[in-house]
JSON list of C-alpha atoms in Angstrom, two decimals:
[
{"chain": "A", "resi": 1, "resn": "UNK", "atom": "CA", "xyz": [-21.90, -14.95, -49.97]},
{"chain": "A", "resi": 2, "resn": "UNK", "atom": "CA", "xyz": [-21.47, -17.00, -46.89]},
{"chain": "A", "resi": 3, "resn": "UNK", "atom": "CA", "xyz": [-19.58, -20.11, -47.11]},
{"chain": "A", "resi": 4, "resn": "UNK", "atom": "CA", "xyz": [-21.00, -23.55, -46.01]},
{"chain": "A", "resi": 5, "resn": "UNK", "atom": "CA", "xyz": [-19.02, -23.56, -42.90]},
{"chain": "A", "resi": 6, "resn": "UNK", "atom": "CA", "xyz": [-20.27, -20.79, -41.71]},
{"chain": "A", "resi": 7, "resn": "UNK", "atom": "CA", "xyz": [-23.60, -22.09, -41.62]},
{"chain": "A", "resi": 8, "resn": "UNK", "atom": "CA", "xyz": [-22.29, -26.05, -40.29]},
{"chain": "A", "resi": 9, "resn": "UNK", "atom": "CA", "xyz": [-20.67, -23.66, -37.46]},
{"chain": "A", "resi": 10, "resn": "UNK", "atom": "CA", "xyz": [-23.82, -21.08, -37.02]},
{"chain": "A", "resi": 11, "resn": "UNK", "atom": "CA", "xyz": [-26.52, -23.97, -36.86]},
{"chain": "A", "resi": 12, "resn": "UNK", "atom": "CA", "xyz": [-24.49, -26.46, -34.96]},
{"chain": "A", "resi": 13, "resn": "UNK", "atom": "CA", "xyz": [-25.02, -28.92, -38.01]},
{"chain": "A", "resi": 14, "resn": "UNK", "atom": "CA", "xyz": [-23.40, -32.36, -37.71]},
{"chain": "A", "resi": 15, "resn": "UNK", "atom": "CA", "xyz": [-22.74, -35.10, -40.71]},
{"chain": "A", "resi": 16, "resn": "UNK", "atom": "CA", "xyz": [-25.77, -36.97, -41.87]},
{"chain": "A", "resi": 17, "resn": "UNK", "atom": "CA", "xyz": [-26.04, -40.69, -42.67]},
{"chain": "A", "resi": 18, "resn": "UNK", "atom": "CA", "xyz": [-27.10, -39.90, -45.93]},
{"chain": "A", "resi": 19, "resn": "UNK", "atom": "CA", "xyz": [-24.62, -37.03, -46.87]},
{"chain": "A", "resi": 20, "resn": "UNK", "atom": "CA", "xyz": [-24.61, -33.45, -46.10]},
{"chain": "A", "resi": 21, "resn": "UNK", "atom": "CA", "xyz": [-25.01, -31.79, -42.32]},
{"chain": "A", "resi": 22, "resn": "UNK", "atom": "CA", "xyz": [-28.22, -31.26, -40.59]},
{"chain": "A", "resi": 23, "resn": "UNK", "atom": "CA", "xyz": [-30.01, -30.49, -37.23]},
{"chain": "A", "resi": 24, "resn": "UNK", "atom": "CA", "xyz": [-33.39, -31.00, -35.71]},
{"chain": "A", "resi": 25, "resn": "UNK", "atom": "CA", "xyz": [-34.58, -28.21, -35.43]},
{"chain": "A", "resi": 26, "resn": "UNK", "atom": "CA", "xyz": [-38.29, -29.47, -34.77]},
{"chain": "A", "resi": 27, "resn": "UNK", "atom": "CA", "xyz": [-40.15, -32.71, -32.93]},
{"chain": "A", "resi": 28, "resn": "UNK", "atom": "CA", "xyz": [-43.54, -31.84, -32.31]},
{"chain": "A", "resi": 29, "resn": "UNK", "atom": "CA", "xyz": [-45.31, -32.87, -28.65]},
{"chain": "A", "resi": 30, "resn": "UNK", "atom": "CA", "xyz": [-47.91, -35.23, -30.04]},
{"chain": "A", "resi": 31, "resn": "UNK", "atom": "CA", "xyz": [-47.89, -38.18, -31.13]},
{"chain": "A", "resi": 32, "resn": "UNK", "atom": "CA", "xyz": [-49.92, -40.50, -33.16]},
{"chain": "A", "resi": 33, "resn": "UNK", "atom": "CA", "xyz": [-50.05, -44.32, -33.16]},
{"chain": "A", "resi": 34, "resn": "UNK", "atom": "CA", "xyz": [-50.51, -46.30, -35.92]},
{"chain": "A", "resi": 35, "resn": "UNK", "atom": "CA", "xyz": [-51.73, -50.20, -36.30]},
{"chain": "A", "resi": 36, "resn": "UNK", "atom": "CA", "xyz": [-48.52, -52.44, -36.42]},
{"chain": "A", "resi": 37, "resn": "UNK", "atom": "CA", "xyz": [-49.53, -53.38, -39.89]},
{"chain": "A", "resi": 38, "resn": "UNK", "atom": "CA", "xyz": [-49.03, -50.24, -40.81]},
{"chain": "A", "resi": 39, "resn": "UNK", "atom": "CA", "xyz": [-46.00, -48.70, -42.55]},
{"chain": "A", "resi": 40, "resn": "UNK", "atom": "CA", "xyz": [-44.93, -47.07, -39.61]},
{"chain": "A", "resi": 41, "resn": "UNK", "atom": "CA", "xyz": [-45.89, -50.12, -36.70]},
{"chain": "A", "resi": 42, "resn": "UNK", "atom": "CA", "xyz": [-45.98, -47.46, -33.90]},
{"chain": "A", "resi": 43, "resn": "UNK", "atom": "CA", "xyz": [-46.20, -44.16, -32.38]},
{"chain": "A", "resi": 44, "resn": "UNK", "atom": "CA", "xyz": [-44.76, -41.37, -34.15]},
{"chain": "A", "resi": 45, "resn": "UNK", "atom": "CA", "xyz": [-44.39, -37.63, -33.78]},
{"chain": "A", "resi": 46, "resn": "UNK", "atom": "CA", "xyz": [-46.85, -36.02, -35.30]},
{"chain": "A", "resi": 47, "resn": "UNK", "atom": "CA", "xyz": [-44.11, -33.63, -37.37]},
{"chain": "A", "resi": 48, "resn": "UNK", "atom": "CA", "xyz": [-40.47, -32.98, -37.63]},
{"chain": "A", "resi": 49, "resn": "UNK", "atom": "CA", "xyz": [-38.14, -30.51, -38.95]},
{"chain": "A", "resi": 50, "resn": "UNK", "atom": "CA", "xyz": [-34.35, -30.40, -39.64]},
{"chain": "A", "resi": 51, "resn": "UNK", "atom": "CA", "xyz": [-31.57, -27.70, -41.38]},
{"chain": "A", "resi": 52, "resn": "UNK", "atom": "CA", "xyz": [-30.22, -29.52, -44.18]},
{"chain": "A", "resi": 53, "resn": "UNK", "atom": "CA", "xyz": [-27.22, -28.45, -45.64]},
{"chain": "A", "resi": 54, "resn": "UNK", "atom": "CA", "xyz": [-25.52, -30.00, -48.94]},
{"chain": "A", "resi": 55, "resn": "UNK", "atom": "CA", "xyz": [-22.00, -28.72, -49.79]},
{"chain": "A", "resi": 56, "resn": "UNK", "atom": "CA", "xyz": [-20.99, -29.28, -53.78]},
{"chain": "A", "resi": 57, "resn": "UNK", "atom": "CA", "xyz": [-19.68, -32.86, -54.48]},
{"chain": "A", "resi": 58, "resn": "UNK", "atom": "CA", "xyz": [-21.97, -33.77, -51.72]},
{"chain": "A", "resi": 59, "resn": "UNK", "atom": "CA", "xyz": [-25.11, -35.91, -52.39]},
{"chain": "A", "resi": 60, "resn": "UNK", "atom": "CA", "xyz": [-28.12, -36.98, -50.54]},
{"chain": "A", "resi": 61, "resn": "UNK", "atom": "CA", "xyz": [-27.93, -40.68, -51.26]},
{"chain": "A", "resi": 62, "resn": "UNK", "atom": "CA", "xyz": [-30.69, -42.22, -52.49]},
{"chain": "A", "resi": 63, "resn": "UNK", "atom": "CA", "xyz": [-33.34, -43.06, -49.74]},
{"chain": "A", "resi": 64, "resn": "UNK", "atom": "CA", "xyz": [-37.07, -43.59, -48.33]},
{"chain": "A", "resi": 65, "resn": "UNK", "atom": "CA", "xyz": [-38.88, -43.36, -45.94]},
{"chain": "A", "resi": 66, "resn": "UNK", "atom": "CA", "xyz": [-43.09, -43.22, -45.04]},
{"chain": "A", "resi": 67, "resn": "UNK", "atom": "CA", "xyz": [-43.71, -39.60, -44.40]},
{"chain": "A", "resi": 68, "resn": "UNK", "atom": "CA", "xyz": [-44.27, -36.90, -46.86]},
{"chain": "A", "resi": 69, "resn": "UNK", "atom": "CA", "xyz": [-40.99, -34.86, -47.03]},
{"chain": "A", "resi": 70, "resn": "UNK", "atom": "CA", "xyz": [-41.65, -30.76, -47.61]},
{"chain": "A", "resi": 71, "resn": "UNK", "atom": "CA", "xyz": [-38.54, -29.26, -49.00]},
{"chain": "A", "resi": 72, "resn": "UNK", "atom": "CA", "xyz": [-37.63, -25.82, -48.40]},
{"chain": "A", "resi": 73, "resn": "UNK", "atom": "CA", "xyz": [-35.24, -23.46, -49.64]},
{"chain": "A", "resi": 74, "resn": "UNK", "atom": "CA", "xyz": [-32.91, -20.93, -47.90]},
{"chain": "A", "resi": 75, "resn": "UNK", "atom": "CA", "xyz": [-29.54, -20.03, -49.26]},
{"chain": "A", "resi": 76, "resn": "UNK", "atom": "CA", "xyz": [-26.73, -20.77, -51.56]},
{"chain": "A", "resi": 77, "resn": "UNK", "atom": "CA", "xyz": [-26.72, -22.79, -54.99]},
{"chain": "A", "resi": 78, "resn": "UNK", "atom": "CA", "xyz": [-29.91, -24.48, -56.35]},
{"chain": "A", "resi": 79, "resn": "UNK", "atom": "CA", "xyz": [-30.11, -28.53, -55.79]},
{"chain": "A", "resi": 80, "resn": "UNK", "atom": "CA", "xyz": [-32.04, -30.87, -57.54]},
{"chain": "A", "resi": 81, "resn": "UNK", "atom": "CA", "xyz": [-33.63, -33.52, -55.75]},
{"chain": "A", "resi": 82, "resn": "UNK", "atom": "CA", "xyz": [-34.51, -36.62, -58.02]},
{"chain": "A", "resi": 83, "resn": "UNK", "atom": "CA", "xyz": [-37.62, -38.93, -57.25]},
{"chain": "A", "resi": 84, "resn": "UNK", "atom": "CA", "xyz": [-38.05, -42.04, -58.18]},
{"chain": "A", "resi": 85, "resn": "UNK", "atom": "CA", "xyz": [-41.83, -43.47, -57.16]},
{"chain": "A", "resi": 86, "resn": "UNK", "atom": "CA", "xyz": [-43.02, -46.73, -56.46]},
{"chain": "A", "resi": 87, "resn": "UNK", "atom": "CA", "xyz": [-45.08, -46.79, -60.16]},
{"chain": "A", "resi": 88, "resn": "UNK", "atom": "CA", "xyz": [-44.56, -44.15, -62.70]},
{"chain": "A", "resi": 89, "resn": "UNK", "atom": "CA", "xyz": [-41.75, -42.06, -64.35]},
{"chain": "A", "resi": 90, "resn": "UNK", "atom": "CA", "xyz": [-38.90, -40.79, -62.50]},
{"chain": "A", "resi": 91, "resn": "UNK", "atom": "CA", "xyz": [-38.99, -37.08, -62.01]},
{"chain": "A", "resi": 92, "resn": "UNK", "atom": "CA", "xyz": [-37.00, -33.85, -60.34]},
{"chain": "A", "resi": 93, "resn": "UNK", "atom": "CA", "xyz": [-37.30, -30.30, -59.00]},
{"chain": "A", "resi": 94, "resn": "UNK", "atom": "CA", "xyz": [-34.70, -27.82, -58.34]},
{"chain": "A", "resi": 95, "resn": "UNK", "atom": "CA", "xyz": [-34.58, -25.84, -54.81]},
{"chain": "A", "resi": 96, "resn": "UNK", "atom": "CA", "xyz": [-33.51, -22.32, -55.72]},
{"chain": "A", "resi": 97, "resn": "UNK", "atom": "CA", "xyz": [-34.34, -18.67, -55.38]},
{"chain": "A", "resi": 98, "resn": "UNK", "atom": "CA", "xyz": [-34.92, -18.12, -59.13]},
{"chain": "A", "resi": 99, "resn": "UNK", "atom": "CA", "xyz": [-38.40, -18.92, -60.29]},
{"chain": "A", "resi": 100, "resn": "UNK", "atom": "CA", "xyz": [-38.29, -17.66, -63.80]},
{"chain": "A", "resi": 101, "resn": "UNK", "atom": "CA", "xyz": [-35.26, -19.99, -64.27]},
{"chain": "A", "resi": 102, "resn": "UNK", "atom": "CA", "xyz": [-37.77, -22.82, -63.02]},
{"chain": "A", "resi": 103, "resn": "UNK", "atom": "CA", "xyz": [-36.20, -23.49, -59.45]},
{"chain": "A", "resi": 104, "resn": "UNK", "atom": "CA", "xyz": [-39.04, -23.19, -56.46]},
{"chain": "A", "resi": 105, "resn": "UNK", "atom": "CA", "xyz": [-38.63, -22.24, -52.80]},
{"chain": "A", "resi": 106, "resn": "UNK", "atom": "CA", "xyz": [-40.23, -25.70, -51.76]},
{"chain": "A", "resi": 107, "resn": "UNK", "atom": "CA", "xyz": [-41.50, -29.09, -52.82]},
{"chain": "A", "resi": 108, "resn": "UNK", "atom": "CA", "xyz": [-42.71, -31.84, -51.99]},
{"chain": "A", "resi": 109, "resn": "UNK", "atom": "CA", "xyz": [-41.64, -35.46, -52.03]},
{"chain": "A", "resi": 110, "resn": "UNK", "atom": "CA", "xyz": [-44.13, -38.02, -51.49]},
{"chain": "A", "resi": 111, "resn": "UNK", "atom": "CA", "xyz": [-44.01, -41.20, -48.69]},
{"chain": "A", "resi": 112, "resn": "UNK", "atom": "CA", "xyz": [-42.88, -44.46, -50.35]},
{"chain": "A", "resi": 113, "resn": "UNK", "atom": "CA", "xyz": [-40.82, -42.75, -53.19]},
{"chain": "A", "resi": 114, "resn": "UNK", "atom": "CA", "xyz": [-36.99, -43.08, -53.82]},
{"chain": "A", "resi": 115, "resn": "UNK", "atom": "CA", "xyz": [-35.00, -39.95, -53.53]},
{"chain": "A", "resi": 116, "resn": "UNK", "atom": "CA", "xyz": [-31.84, -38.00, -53.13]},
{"chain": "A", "resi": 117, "resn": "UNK", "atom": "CA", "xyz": [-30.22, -34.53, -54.26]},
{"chain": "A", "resi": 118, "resn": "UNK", "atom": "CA", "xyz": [-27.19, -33.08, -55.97]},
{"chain": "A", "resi": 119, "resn": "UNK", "atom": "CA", "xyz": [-26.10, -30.21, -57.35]},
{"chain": "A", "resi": 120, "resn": "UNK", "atom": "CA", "xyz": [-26.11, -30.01, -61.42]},
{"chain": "A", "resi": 121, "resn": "UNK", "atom": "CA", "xyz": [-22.37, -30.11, -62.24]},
{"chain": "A", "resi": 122, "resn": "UNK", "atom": "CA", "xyz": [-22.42, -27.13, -64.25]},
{"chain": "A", "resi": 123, "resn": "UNK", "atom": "CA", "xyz": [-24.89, -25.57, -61.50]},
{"chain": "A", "resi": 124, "resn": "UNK", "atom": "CA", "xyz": [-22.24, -24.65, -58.78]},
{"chain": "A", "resi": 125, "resn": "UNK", "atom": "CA", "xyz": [-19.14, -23.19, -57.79]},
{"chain": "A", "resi": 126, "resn": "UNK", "atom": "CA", "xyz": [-16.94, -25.59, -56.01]},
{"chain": "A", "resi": 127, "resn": "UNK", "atom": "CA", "xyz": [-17.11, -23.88, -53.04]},
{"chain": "A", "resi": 128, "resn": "UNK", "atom": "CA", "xyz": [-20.67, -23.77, -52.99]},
{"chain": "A", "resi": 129, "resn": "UNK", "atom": "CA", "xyz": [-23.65, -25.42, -50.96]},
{"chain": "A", "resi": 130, "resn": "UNK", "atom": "CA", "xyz": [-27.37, -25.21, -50.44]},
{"chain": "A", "resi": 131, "resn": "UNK", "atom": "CA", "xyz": [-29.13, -24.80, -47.07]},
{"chain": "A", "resi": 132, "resn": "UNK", "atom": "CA", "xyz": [-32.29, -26.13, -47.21]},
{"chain": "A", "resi": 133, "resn": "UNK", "atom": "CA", "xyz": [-35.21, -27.16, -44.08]},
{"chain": "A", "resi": 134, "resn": "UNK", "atom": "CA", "xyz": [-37.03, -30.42, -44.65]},
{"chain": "A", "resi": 135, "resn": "UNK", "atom": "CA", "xyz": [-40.21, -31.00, -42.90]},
{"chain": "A", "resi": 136, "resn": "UNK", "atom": "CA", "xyz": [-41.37, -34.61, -41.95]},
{"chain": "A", "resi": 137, "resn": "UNK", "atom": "CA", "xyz": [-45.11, -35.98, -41.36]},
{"chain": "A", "resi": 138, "resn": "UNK", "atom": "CA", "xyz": [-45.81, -37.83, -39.51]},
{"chain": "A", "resi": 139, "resn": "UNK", "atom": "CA", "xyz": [-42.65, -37.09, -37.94]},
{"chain": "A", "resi": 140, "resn": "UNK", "atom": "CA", "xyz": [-38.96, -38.88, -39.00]},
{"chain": "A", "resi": 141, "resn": "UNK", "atom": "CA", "xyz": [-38.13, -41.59, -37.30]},
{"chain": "A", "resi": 142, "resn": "UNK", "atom": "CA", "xyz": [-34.84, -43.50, -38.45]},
{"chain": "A", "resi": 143, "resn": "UNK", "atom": "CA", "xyz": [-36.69, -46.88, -37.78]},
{"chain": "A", "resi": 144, "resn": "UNK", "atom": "CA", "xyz": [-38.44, -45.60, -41.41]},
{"chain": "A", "resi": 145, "resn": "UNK", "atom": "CA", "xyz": [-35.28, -44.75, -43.11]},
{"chain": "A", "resi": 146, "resn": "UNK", "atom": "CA", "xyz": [-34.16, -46.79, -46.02]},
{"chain": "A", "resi": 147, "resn": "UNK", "atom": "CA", "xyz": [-31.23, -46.39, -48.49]},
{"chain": "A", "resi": 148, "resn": "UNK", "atom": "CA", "xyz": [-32.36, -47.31, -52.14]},
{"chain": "A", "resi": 149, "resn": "UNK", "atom": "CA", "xyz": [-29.99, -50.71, -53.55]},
{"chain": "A", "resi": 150, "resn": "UNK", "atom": "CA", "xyz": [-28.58, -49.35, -56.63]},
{"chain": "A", "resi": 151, "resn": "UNK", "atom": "CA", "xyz": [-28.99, -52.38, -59.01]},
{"chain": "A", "resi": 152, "resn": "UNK", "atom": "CA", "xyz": [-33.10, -52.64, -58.49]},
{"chain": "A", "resi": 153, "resn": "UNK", "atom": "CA", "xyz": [-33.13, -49.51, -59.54]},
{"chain": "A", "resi": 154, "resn": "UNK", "atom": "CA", "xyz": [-31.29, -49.63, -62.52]},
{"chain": "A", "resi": 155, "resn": "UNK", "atom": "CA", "xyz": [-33.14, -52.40, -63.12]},
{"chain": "A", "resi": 156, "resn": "UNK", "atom": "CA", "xyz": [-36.13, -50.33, -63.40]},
{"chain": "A", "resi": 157, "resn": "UNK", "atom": "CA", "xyz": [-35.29, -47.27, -64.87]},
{"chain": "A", "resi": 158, "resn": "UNK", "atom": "CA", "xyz": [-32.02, -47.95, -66.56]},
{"chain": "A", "resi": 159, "resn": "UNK", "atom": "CA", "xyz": [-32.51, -44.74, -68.39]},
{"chain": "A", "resi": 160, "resn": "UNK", "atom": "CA", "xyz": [-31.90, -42.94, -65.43]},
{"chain": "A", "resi": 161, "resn": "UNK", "atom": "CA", "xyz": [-28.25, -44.66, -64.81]},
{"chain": "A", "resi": 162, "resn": "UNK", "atom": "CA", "xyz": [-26.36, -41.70, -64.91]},
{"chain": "A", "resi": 163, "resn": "UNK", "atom": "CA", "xyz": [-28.51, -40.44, -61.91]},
{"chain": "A", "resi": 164, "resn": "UNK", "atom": "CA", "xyz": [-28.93, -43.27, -59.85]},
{"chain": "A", "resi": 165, "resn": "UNK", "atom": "CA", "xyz": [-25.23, -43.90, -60.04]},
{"chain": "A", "resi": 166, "resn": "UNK", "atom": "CA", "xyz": [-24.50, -40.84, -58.54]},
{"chain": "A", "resi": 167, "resn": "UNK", "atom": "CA", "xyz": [-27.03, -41.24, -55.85]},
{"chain": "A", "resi": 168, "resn": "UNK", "atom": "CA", "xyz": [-26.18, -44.52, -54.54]}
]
């Protein structure tokens, strides 16, 4: 198996804010503009893709943002993403290549909802990682981007401690 970096070297990946490496891979042409009252209060592009790449002990912390997020799967261990919505029960889904195990090759997370990823603890080796793609529309734009405040959350859904600890 190919190591993680291999893949940080082979995609040109650099640290992101929020943990892991990634890459733009993606900014479409067109944009859209949207009513400043609006989530978004501008023009955005109207999608974007990145590489994503995770390495074990890693986490993606915690975040939002206003776009749908598609999650796609390429290589290495599974990862669970966690999602924490606006109203309702917390929930997760696990990025893998083994479907009768109940992993899928993509997901997606909806605008508006809290969420981050890590692998299980039992899940991978400690040299392992996950390379995933995420897909953005309307198309990322930090000026979205907000890291979830741990103690609202736990607030909220203490039950989930144990998971929003490790995410924030």
């Amino acid at each position: 198996m190919l190591k993680a970096d291999y893949w940080i070297e082979r995609l040109e990946l650099e640290p992101h804010p929020e943990g892991g490496f990634y890459r733009e891979t993606y900014r479409s042409r067109r944009t859209c503009r949207f009513e400043a009252n609006e989530p978004f209060g501008g023009e955005r592009n109207h999608a974007t893709s990145i590489y994503y790449l995770l390495k074990y002990g890693e986490r993606s912390k915690l975040h939002r943002i206003h776009s749908d997020e598609l999650w796609f799967f390429h290589a290495g261990q599974p990862l669970s993403v966690h999602v924490f919505p606006p109203e309702g029960t917390p929930s997760a889904f696990t990025l893998g290549d083994s479907p009768h195990k109940g992993e899928v090759l993509q997901e997606v997370v909806r605008a508006e909802n809290w969420f981050g990823a890590c692998h299980a603890p039992e899940s991978a080796a400690k040299n392992g990682y996950s390379l995933v793609s995420c897909v953005v529309a309307p198309g990322f734009d930090f000026r979205d981007f907000l890291f979830a405040e741990r103690a609202p959350l736990l607030e909220r859904y203490p039950s989930f401690s144990a998971v929003i600890d490790r995410l924030t």
